[in-house]
Amino acid sequence: MAFTAPQTSEDTPIEIQELIQAFDTLPQEHRETLAPSLLRVVECSSRRRRILNLVQEALAQLRLDMKYLVFDLEATRRERDTLRDQIEGTNNGDHE
């Protein structure tokens, strides 16, 4: 049974691409032995890349959400201060 190296993409790290090229130069009996391990390495690398991309996207969304929350908090504080000033102004007017 002939084993071929797993397919790579542009996201595949250069070290793994080099490993696959070295794998392709091995005699058939060694490739048969190492093919499952190489496949697991490529799959793990691809999975880690996807997870990293998901984490980066989640962090970017979290940063954006935090900016909105800070904006909302500042607006709420301004509204509170404005209402407090109006109430204090009304109360001061009643005592005169």
PDB file of C-alpha atoms in Angstrom:
ATOM      1  CA  MET A   1       0.000   0.000   0.000  1.00  0.00           C
ATOM      2  CA  ALA A   2       1.447   3.386  -0.995  1.00  0.00           C
ATOM      3  CA  PHE A   3       1.333   6.205   1.529  1.00  0.00           C
ATOM      4  CA  THR A   4       1.497   9.790   0.417  1.00  0.00           C
ATOM      5  CA  ALA A   5       2.126  12.845   2.515  1.00  0.00           C
ATOM      6  CA  PRO A   6      -0.855  14.798   3.788  1.00  0.00           C
ATOM      7  CA  GLN A   7      -1.986  17.856   1.852  1.00  0.00           C
ATOM      8  CA  THR A   8      -0.789  21.199   3.114  1.00  0.00           C
ATOM      9  CA  SER A   9      -2.168  24.687   2.738  1.00  0.00           C
ATOM     10  CA  GLU A  10      -0.699  28.154   2.853  1.00  0.00           C
ATOM     11  CA  ASP A  11      -1.393  28.150   6.609  1.00  0.00           C
ATOM     12  CA  THR A  12       0.794  25.101   7.159  1.00  0.00           C
ATOM     13  CA  PRO A  13       3.943  26.151   9.035  1.00  0.00           C
ATOM     14  CA  ILE A  14       7.145  25.999   7.003  1.00  0.00           C
ATOM     15  CA  GLU A  15       8.652  23.474   9.438  1.00  0.00           C
ATOM     16  CA  ILE A  16       5.831  21.030   8.764  1.00  0.00           C
ATOM     17  CA  GLN A  17       6.118  21.611   5.022  1.00  0.00           C
ATOM     18  CA  GLU A  18       9.822  20.772   5.291  1.00  0.00           C
ATOM     19  CA  LEU A  19       8.989  17.666   7.325  1.00  0.00           C
ATOM     20  CA  ILE A  20       6.560  16.538   4.625  1.00  0.00           C
ATOM     21  CA  GLN A  21       9.186  17.101   1.935  1.00  0.00           C
ATOM     22  CA  ALA A  22      11.653  14.996   3.941  1.00  0.00           C
ATOM     23  CA  PHE A  23       8.952  12.343   4.405  1.00  0.00           C
ATOM     24  CA  ASP A  24       8.465  12.164   0.638  1.00  0.00           C
ATOM     25  CA  THR A  25      12.146  11.258   0.174  1.00  0.00           C
ATOM     26  CA  LEU A  26      12.000   8.282   2.557  1.00  0.00           C
ATOM     27  CA  PRO A  27      11.864   4.704   1.324  1.00  0.00           C
ATOM     28  CA  GLN A  28       8.345   3.279   1.090  1.00  0.00           C
ATOM     29  CA  GLU A  29       8.645   1.018   4.170  1.00  0.00           C
ATOM     30  CA  HIS A  30       9.595   3.979   6.368  1.00  0.00           C
ATOM     31  CA  ARG A  31       6.822   6.136   4.937  1.00  0.00           C
ATOM     32  CA  GLU A  32       4.296   3.413   5.752  1.00  0.00           C
ATOM     33  CA  THR A  33       5.492   3.411   9.357  1.00  0.00           C
ATOM     34  CA  LEU A  34       5.647   7.174   9.769  1.00  0.00           C
ATOM     35  CA  ALA A  35       2.589   8.228   7.734  1.00  0.00           C
ATOM     36  CA  PRO A  36       0.034   7.966  10.575  1.00  0.00           C
ATOM     37  CA  SER A  37       2.237  10.019  12.906  1.00  0.00           C
ATOM     38  CA  LEU A  38       2.877  12.641  10.254  1.00  0.00           C
ATOM     39  CA  LEU A  39      -0.829  12.866   9.540  1.00  0.00           C
ATOM     40  CA  ARG A  40      -1.556  13.430  13.251  1.00  0.00           C
ATOM     41  CA  VAL A  41       1.094  16.170  13.394  1.00  0.00           C
ATOM     42  CA  VAL A  42      -0.415  17.955  10.384  1.00  0.00           C
ATOM     43  CA  GLU A  43      -3.953  17.615  11.780  1.00  0.00           C
ATOM     44  CA  CYS A  44      -2.890  18.891  15.221  1.00  0.00           C
ATOM     45  CA  SER A  45      -1.114  21.852  13.655  1.00  0.00           C
ATOM     46  CA  SER A  46      -4.170  22.666  11.568  1.00  0.00           C
ATOM     47  CA  ARG A  47      -6.467  22.334  14.591  1.00  0.00           C
ATOM     48  CA  ARG A  48      -4.218  24.603  16.673  1.00  0.00           C
ATOM     49  CA  ARG A  49      -4.210  27.189  13.886  1.00  0.00           C
ATOM     50  CA  ARG A  50      -8.030  27.131  13.755  1.00  0.00           C
ATOM     51  CA  ILE A  51      -8.251  27.431  17.541  1.00  0.00           C
ATOM     52  CA  LEU A  52      -5.778  30.316  17.520  1.00  0.00           C
ATOM     53  CA  ASN A  53      -7.823  32.104  14.846  1.00  0.00           C
ATOM     54  CA  LEU A  54     -11.003  31.596  16.874  1.00  0.00           C
ATOM     55  CA  VAL A  55      -9.321  32.946  20.004  1.00  0.00           C
ATOM     56  CA  GLN A  56      -8.005  35.973  18.103  1.00  0.00           C
ATOM     57  CA  GLU A  57     -11.466  36.681  16.703  1.00  0.00           C
ATOM     58  CA  ALA A  58     -13.013  36.304  20.160  1.00  0.00           C
ATOM     59  CA  LEU A  59     -10.446  38.699  21.645  1.00  0.00           C
ATOM     60  CA  ALA A  60     -11.106  41.256  18.917  1.00  0.00           C
ATOM     61  CA  GLN A  61     -14.849  41.004  19.616  1.00  0.00           C
ATOM     62  CA  LEU A  62     -14.216  41.296  23.365  1.00  0.00           C
ATOM     63  CA  ARG A  63     -12.136  44.445  22.812  1.00  0.00           C
ATOM     64  CA  LEU A  64     -14.921  45.958  20.722  1.00  0.00           C
ATOM     65  CA  ASP A  65     -17.535  45.005  23.308  1.00  0.00           C
ATOM     66  CA  MET A  66     -15.404  46.592  26.037  1.00  0.00           C
ATOM     67  CA  LYS A  67     -15.193  49.840  24.059  1.00  0.00           C
ATOM     68  CA  TYR A  68     -18.988  49.897  23.754  1.00  0.00           C
ATOM     69  CA  LEU A  69     -19.379  49.160  27.460  1.00  0.00           C
ATOM     70  CA  VAL A  70     -16.985  51.954  28.430  1.00  0.00           C
ATOM     71  CA  PHE A  71     -18.825  54.331  26.102  1.00  0.00           C
ATOM     72  CA  ASP A  72     -22.173  53.328  27.640  1.00  0.00           C
ATOM     73  CA  LEU A  73     -20.783  53.688  31.163  1.00  0.00           C
ATOM     74  CA  GLU A  74     -19.447  57.170  30.442  1.00  0.00           C
ATOM     75  CA  ALA A  75     -22.774  58.202  28.871  1.00  0.00           C
ATOM     76  CA  THR A  76     -24.678  56.833  31.875  1.00  0.00           C
ATOM     77  CA  ARG A  77     -22.417  58.735  34.267  1.00  0.00           C
ATOM     78  CA  ARG A  78     -22.931  61.953  32.305  1.00  0.00           C
ATOM     79  CA  GLU A  79     -26.699  61.438  32.396  1.00  0.00           C
ATOM     80  CA  ARG A  80     -26.548  60.729  36.139  1.00  0.00           C
ATOM     81  CA  ASP A  81     -24.504  63.855  36.778  1.00  0.00           C
ATOM     82  CA  THR A  82     -26.863  65.962  34.661  1.00  0.00           C
ATOM     83  CA  LEU A  83     -29.906  64.632  36.521  1.00  0.00           C
ATOM     84  CA  ARG A  84     -28.175  65.120  39.885  1.00  0.00           C
ATOM     85  CA  ASP A  85     -27.393  68.728  38.966  1.00  0.00           C
ATOM     86  CA  GLN A  86     -31.025  69.263  37.906  1.00  0.00           C
ATOM     87  CA  ILE A  87     -32.345  67.754  41.137  1.00  0.00           C
ATOM     88  CA  GLU A  88     -29.934  69.745  43.272  1.00  0.00           C
ATOM     89  CA  GLY A  89     -30.858  72.888  41.348  1.00  0.00           C
ATOM     90  CA  THR A  90     -34.534  72.198  41.933  1.00  0.00           C
ATOM     91  CA  ASN A  91     -33.962  71.522  45.639  1.00  0.00           C
ATOM     92  CA  ASN A  92     -31.878  74.685  46.051  1.00  0.00           C
ATOM     93  CA  GLY A  93     -34.616  76.681  44.328  1.00  0.00           C
ATOM     94  CA  ASP A  94     -37.229  75.411  46.798  1.00  0.00           C
ATOM     95  CA  HIS A  95     -35.286  76.664  49.826  1.00  0.00           C
ATOM     96  CA  GLU A  96     -34.932  80.231  48.658  1.00  0.00           C
TER      97      GLU A  96
END
